[in-house]
PDB file of C-alpha atoms in Angstrom:
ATOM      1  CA  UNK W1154       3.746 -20.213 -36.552  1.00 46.00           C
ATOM      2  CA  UNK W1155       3.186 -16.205 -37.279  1.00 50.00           C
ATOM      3  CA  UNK W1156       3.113 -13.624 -34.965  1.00 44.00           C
ATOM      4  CA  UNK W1157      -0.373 -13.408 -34.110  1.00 49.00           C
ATOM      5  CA  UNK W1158      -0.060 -17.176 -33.353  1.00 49.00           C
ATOM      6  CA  UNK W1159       3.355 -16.543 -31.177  1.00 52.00           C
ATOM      7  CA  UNK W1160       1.046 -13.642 -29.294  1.00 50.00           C
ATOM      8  CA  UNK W1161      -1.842 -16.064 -28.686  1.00 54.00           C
ATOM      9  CA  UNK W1162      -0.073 -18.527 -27.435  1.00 56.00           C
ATOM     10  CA  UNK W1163       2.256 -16.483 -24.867  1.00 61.00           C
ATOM     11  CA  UNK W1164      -1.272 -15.026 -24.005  1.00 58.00           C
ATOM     12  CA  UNK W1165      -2.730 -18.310 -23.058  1.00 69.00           C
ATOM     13  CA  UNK W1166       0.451 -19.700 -21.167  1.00 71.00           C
ATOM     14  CA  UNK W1167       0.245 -16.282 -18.919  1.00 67.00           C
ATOM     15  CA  UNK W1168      -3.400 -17.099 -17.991  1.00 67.00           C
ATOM     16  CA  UNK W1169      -3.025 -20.623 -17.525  1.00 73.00           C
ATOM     17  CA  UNK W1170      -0.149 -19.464 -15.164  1.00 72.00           C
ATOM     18  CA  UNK W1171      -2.010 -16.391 -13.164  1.00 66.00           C
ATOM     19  CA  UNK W1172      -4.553 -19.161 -13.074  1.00 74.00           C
ATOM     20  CA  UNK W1173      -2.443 -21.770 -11.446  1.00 77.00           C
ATOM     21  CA  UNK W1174      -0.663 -19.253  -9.158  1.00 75.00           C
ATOM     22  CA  UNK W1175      -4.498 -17.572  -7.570  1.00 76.00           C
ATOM     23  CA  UNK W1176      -7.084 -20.239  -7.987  1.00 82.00           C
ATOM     24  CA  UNK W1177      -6.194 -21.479  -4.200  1.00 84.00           C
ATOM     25  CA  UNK W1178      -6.547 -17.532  -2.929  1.00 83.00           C
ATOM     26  CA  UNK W1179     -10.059 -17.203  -5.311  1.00 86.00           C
ATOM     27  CA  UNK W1180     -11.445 -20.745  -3.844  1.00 89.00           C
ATOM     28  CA  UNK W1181     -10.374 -19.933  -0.285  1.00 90.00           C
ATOM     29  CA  UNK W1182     -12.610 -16.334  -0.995  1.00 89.00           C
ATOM     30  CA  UNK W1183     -15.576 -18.428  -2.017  1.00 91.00           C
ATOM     31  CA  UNK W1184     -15.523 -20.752   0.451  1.00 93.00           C
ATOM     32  CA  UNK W1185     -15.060 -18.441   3.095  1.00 93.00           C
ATOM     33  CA  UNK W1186     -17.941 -16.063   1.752  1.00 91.00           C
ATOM     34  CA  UNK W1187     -20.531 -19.239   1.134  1.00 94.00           C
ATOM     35  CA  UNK W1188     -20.014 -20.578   4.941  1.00 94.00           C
ATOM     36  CA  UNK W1189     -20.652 -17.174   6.160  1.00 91.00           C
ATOM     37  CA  UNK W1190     -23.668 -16.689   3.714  1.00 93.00           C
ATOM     38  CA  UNK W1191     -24.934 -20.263   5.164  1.00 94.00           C
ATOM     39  CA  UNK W1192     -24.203 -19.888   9.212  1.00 93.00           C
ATOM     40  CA  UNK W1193     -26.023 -16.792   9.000  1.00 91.00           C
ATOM     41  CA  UNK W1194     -29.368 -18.048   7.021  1.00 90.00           C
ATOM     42  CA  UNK W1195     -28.776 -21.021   9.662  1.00 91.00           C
ATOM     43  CA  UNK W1196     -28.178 -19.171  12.576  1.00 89.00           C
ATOM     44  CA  UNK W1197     -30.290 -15.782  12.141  1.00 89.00           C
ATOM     45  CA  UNK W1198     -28.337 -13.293  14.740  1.00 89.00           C
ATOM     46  CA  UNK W1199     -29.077 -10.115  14.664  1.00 87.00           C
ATOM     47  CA  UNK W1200     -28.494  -8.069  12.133  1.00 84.00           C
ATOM     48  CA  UNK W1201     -27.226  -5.210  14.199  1.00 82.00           C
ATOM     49  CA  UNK W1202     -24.331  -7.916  15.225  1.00 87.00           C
ATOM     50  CA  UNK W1203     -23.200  -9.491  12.259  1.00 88.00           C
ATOM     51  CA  UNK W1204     -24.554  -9.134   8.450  1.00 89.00           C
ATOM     52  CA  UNK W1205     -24.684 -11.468   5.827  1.00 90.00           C
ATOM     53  CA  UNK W1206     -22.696 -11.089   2.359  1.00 91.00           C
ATOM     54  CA  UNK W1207     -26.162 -11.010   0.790  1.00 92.00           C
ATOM     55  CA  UNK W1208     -27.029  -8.048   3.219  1.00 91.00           C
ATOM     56  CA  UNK W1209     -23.987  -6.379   2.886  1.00 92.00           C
ATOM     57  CA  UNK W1210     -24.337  -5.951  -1.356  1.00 93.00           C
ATOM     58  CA  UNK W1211     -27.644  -4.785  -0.717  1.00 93.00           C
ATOM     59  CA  UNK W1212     -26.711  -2.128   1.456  1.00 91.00           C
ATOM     60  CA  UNK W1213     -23.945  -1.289  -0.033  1.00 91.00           C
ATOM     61  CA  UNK W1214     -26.188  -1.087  -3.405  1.00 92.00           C
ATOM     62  CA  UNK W1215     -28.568   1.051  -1.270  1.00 92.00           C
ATOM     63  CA  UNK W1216     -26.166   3.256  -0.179  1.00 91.00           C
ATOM     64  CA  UNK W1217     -23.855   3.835  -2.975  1.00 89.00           C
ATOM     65  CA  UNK W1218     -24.692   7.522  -3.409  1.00 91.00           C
ATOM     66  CA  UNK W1219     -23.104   8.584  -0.360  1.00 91.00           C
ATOM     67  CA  UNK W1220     -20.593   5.937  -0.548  1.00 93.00           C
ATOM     68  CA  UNK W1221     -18.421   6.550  -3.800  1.00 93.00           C
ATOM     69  CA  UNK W1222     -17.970  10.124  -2.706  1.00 93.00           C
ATOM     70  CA  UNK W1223     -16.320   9.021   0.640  1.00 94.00           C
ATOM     71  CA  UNK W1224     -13.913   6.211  -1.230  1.00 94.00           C
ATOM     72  CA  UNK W1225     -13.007   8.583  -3.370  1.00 95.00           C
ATOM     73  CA  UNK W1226     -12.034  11.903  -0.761  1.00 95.00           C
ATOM     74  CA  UNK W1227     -10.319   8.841   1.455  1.00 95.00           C
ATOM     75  CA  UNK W1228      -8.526   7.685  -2.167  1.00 96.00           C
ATOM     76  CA  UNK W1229      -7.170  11.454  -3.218  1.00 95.00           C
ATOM     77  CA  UNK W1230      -5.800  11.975   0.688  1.00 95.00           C
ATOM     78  CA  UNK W1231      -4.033   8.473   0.786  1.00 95.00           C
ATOM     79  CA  UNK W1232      -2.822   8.489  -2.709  1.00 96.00           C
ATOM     80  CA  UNK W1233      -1.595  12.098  -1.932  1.00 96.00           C
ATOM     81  CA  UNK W1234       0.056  11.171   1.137  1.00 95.00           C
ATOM     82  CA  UNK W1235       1.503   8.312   0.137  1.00 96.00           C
ATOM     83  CA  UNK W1236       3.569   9.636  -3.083  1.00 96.00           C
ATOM     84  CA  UNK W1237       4.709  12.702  -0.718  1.00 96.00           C
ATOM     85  CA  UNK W1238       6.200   9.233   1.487  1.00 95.00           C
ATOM     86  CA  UNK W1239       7.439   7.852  -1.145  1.00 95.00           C
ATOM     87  CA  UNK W1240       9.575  11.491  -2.492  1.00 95.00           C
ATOM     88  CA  UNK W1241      10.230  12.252   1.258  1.00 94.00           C
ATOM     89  CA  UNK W1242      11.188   8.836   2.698  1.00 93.00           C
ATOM     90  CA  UNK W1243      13.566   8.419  -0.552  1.00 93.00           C
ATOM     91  CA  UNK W1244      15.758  11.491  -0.590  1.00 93.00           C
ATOM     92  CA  UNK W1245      15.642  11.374   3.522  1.00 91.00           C
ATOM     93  CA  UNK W1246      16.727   7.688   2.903  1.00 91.00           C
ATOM     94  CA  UNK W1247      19.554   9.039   1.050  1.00 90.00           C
ATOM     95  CA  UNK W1248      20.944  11.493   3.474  1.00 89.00           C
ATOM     96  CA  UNK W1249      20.888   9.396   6.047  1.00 89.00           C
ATOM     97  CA  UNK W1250      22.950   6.617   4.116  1.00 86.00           C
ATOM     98  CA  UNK W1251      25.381   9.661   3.257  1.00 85.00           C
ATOM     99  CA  UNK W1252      25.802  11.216   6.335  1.00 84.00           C
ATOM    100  CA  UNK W1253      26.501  10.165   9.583  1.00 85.00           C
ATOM    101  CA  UNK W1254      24.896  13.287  11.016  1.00 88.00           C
ATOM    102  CA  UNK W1255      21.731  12.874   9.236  1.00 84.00           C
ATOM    103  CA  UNK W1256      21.505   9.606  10.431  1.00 84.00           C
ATOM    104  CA  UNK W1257      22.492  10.490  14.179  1.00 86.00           C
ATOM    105  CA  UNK W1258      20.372  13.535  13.978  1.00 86.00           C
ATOM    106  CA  UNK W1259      16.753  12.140  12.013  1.00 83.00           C
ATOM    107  CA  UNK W1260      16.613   8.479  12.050  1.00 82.00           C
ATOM    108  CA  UNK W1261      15.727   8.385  16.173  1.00 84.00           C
ATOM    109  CA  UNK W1262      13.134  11.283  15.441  1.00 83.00           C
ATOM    110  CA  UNK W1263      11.703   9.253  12.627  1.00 80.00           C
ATOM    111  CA  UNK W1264      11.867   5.884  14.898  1.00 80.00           C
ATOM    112  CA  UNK W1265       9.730   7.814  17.583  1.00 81.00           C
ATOM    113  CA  UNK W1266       7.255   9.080  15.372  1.00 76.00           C
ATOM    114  CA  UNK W1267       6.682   5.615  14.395  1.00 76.00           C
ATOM    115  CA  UNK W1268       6.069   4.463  18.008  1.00 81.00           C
ATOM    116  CA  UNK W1269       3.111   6.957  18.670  1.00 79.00           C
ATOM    117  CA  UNK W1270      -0.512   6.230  18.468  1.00 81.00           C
ATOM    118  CA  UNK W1271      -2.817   8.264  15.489  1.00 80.00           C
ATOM    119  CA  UNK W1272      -5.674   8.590  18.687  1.00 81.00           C
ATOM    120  CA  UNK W1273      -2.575  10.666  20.530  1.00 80.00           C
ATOM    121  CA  UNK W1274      -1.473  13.244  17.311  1.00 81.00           C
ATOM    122  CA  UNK W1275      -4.499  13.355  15.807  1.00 79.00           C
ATOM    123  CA  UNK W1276      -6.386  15.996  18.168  1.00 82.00           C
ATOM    124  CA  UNK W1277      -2.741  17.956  16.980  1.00 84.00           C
ATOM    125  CA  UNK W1278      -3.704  17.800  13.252  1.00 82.00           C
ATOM    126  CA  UNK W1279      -7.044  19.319  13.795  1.00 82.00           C
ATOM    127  CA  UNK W1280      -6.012  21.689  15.616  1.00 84.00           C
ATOM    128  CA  UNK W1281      -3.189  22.831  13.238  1.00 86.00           C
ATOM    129  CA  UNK W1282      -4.897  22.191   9.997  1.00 85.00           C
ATOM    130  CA  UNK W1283      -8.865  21.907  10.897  1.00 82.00           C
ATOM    131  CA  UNK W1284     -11.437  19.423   9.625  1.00 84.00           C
ATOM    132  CA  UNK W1285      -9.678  19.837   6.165  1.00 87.00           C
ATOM    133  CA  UNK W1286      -8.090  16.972   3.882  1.00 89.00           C
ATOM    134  CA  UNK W1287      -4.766  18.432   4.069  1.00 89.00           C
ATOM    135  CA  UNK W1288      -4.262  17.338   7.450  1.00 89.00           C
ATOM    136  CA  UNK W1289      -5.186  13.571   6.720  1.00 92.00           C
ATOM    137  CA  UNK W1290      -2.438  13.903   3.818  1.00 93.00           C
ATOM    138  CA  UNK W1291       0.215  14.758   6.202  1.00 92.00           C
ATOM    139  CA  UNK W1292      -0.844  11.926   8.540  1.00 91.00           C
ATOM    140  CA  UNK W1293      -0.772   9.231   6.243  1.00 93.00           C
ATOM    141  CA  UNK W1294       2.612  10.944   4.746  1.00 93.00           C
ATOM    142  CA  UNK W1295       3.911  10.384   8.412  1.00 89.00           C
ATOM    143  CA  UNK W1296       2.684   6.950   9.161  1.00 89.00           C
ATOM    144  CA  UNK W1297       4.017   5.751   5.668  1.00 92.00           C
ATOM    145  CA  UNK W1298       7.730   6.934   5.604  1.00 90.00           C
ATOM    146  CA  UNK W1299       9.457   5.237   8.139  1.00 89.00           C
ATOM    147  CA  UNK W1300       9.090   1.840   6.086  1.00 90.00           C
ATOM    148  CA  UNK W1301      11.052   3.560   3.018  1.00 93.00           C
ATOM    149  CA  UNK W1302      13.430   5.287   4.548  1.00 92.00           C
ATOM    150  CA  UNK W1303      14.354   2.226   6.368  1.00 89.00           C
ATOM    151  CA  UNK W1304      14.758   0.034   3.088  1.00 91.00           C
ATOM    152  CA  UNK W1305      16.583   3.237   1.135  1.00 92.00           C
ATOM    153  CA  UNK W1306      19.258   3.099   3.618  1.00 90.00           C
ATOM    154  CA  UNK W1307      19.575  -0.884   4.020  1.00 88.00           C
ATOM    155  CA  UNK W1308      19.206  -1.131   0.539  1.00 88.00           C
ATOM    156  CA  UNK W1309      22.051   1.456  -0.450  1.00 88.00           C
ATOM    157  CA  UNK W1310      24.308  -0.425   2.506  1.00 86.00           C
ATOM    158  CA  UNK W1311      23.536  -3.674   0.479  1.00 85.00           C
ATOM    159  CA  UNK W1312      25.462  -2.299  -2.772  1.00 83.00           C
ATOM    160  CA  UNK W1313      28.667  -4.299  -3.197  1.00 81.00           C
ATOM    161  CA  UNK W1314      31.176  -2.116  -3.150  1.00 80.00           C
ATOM    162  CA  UNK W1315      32.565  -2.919  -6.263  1.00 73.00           C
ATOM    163  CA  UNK W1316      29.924  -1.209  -8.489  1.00 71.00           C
ATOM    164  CA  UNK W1317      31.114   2.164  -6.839  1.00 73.00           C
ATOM    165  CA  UNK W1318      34.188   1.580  -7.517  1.00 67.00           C
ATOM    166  CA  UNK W1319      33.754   0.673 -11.400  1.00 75.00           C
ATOM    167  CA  UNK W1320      31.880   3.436 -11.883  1.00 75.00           C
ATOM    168  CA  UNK W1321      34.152   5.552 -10.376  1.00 73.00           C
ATOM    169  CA  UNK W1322      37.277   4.516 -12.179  1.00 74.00           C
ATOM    170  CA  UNK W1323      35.509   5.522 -15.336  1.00 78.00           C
ATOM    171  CA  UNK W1324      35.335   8.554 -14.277  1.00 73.00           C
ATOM    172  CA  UNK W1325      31.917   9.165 -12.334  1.00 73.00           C
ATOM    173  CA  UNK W1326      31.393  11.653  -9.833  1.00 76.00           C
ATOM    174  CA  UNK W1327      29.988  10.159  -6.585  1.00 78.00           C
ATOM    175  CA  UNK W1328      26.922  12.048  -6.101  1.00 77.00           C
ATOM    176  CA  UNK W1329      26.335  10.149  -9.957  1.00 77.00           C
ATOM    177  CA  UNK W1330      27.326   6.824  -8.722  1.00 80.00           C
ATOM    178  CA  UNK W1331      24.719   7.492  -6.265  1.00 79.00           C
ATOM    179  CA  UNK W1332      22.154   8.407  -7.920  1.00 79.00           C
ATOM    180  CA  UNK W1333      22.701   5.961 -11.307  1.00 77.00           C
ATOM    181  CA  UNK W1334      24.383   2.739  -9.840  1.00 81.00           C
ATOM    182  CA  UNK W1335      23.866   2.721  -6.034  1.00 83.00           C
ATOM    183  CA  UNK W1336      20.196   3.532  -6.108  1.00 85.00           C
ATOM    184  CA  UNK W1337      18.895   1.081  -9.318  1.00 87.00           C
ATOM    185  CA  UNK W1338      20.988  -1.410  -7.272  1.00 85.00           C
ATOM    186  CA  UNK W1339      19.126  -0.730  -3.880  1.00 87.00           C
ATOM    187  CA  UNK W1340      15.443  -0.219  -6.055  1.00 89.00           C
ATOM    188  CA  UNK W1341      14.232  -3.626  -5.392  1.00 91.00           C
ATOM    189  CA  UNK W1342      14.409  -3.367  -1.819  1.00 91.00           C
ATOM    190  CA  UNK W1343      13.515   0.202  -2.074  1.00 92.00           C
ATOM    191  CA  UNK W1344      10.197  -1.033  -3.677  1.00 93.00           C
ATOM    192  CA  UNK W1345       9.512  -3.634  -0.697  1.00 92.00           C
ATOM    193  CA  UNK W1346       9.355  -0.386   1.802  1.00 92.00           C
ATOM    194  CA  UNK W1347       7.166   1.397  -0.743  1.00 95.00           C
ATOM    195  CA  UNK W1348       4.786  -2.326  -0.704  1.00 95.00           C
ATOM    196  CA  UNK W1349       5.256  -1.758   2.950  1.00 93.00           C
ATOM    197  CA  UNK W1350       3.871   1.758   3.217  1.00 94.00           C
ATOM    198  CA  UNK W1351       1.259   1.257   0.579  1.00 95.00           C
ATOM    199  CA  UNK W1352      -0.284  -1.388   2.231  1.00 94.00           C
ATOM    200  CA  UNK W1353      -1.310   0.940   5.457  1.00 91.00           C
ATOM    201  CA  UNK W1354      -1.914   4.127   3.720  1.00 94.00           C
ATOM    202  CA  UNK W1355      -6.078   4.433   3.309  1.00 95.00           C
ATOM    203  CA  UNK W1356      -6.473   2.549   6.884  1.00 93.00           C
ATOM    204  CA  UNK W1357      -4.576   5.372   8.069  1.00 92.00           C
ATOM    205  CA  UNK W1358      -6.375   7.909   6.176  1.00 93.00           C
ATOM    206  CA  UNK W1359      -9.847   6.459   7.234  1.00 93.00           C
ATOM    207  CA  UNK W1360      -8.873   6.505  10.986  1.00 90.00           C
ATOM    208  CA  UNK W1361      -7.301  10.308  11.038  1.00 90.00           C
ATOM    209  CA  UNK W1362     -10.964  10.949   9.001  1.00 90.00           C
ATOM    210  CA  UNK W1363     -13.248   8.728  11.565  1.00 87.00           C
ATOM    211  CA  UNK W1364     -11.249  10.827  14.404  1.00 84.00           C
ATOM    212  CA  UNK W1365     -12.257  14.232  12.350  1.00 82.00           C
ATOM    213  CA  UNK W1366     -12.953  15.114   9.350  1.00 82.00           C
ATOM    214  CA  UNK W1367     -15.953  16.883   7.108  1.00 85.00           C
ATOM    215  CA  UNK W1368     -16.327  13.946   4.424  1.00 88.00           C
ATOM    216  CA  UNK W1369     -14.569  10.660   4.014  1.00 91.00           C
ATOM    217  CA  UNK W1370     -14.619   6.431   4.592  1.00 93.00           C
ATOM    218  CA  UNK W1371     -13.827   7.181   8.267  1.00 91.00           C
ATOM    219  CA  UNK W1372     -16.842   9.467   8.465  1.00 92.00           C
ATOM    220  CA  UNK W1373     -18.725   7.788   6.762  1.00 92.00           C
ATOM    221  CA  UNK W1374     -18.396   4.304   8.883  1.00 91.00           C
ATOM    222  CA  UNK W1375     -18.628   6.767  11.994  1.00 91.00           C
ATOM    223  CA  UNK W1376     -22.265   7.448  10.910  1.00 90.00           C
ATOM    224  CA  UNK W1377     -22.937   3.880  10.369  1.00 90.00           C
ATOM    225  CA  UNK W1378     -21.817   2.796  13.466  1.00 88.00           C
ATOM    226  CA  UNK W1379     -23.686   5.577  15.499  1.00 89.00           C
ATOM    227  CA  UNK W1380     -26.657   4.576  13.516  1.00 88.00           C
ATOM    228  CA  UNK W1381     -25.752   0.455  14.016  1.00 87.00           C
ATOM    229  CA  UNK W1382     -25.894   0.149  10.249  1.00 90.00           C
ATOM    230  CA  UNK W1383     -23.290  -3.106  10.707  1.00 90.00           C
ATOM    231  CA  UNK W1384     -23.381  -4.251   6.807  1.00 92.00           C
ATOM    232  CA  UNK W1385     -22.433  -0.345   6.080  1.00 92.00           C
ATOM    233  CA  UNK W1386     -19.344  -1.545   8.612  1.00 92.00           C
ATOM    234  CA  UNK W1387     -18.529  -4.126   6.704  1.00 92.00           C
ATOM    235  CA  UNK W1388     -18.665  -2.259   3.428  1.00 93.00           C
ATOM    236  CA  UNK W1389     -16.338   0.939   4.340  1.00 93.00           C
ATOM    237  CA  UNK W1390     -13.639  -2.179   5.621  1.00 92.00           C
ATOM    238  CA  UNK W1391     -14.097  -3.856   2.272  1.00 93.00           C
ATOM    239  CA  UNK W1392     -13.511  -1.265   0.265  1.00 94.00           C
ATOM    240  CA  UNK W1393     -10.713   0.142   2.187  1.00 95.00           C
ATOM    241  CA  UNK W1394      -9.218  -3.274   1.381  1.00 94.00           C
ATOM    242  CA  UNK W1395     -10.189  -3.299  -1.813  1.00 94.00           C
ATOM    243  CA  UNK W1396      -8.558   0.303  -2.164  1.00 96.00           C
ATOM    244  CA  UNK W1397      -5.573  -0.947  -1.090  1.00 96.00           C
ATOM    245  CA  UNK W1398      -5.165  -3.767  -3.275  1.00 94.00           C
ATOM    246  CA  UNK W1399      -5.126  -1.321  -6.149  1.00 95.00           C
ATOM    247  CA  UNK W1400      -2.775   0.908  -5.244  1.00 96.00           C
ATOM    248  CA  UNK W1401      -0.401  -2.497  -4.211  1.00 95.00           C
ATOM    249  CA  UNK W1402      -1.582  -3.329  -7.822  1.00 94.00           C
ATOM    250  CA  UNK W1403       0.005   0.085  -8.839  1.00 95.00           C
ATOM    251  CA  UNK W1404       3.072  -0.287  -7.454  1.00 95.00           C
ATOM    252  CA  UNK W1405       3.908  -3.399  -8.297  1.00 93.00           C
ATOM    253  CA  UNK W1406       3.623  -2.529 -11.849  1.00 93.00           C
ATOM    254  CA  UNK W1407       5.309   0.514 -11.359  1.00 93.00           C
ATOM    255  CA  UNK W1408       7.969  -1.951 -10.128  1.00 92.00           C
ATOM    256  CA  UNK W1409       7.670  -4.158 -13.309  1.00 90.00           C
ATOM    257  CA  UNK W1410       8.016  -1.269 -15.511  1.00 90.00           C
ATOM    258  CA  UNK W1411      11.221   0.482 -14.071  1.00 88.00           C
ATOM    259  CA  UNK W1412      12.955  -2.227 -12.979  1.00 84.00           C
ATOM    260  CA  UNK W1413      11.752  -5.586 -14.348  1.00 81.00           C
ATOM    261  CA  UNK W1414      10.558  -8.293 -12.824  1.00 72.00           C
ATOM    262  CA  UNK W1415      12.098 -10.243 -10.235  1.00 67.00           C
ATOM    263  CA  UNK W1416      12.642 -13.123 -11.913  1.00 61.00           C
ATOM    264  CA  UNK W1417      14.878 -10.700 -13.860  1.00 61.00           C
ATOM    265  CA  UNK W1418      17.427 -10.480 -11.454  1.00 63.00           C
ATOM    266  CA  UNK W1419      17.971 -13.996 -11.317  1.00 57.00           C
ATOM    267  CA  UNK W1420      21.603 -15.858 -12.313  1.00 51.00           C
ATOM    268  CA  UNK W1421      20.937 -17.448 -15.088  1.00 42.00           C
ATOM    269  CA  UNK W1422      24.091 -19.729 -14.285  1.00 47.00           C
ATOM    270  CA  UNK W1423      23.009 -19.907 -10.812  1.00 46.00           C
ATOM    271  CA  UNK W1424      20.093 -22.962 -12.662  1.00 46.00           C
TER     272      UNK W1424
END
């Protein structure tokens, strides 16, 4: 067989296999879409209560122009807050694991930031940074650290010990161990806070936005909703989820690419 043949065929075997693995999600999609397509035609409620798929493209189609622009401010401030998280919740994940001061001092403040509402700081944020998209950055760079600082930590406690300790008797410097052994050890677990955060981050950016904000998703469903524009409703929500399954997307191949797969990490003896 030559190469391009050895290509074509590992090509093939991937597809059937991604086929396999998401034709129950894609048919449970369908099915879900063309009963609520039919109950609607059946049923006629009002369109102010509930919209039809149908309905929703077409105002979605209709209202484009304003829309992209919105996605794409929400986007930049929950892309940008999130990768501040991800630096942030990282190094603070570190300290903590290294010091029991850090960890008696931060980790409670970071555990009660968790536990309060966006409707309670927001009012805060506008007041200290205005109707401007900074402010939404620093929200959603809030809401999305705990999650990795929390796997950092358990994931550096979950090193054996034994890898310090090689690398060590070879004649690394801790703070190298640390940074070369203990954390590629710890990165898959790191990278399930990360999935964690990501999965929250434009949800949180379109509510700080919907509770004030010049331009944005949250905005922008704020004006449909005052004007009871319901498939407009449906259309910020869908592509706030559809946002988010990019950037999950993103990280997982981010994941793939500096770490492997998981599969990777499987004993091979352990068959």
């Amino acid at each position: 067989m030559t190469f391009h043949g050895r290509t074509q065929g590992r090509g093939t075997q991937r597809l059937r296999h991604a086929i396999r693995r998401y034709w129950p999600t894609i048919a449970a999609i369908v099915t879900i879409v063309a009963v609520w397509q039919i109950w609607v035609d059946a049923t006629h409620p009002p369109v102010t209560m509930i919209a039809s798929p149908s309905q929703i493209v077409a105002a979605t189609v209709r209202s484009s122009s304003t829309l992209w622009p919105a996605a794409l401010m929400t986007f930049t401030e929950g892309v940008a807050g999130f990768l501040i998280a991800c630096l942030a919740g990282v190094l603070l994940g570190v300290g903590i694991h290294c010091s029991r001061t850090a960890y008696a001092a931060l980790f409670p403040l970071l555990t009660a930031a968790q536990t309060l509402p966006l409707i309670s700081i927001a009012p805060l944020f506008l007041i200290w940074f205005g109707f401007e998209p900074a402010g939404k950055i620093v929200i959603v760079a809030v809401f999305a650290l705990f999650p990795i600082v929390v796997q950092t930590m358990r994931g550096l406690q979950a090193v054996p010990r034994f890898y310090d300790d090689v690398a060590m008797t070879c004649g690394a410097s801790r703070a190298w161990t640390l940074f070369h052994v203990d954390l590629r050890v710890a990165a898959r677990q790191i990278f399930g806070g990360v999935r964690v955060s990501a999965a929250y981050v434009f949800a949180t950016a379109a509510t700080a936005e919907y509770l004030g904000a010049r331009t944005g998703l949250g905005i922008w469903l704020q004006a449909a909703y005052n004007s009871f524009q319901t498939p407009l409703i449906f259309t910020a929500t869908f592509v706030i989820i559809v946002m988010t399954g990019l950037l999950l997307l993103a990280v997982r191949a981010v994941e793939r690419l500096t770490i492997g797969s998981p599969a990777d990490d499987e004993d091979p003896d352990a068959q």
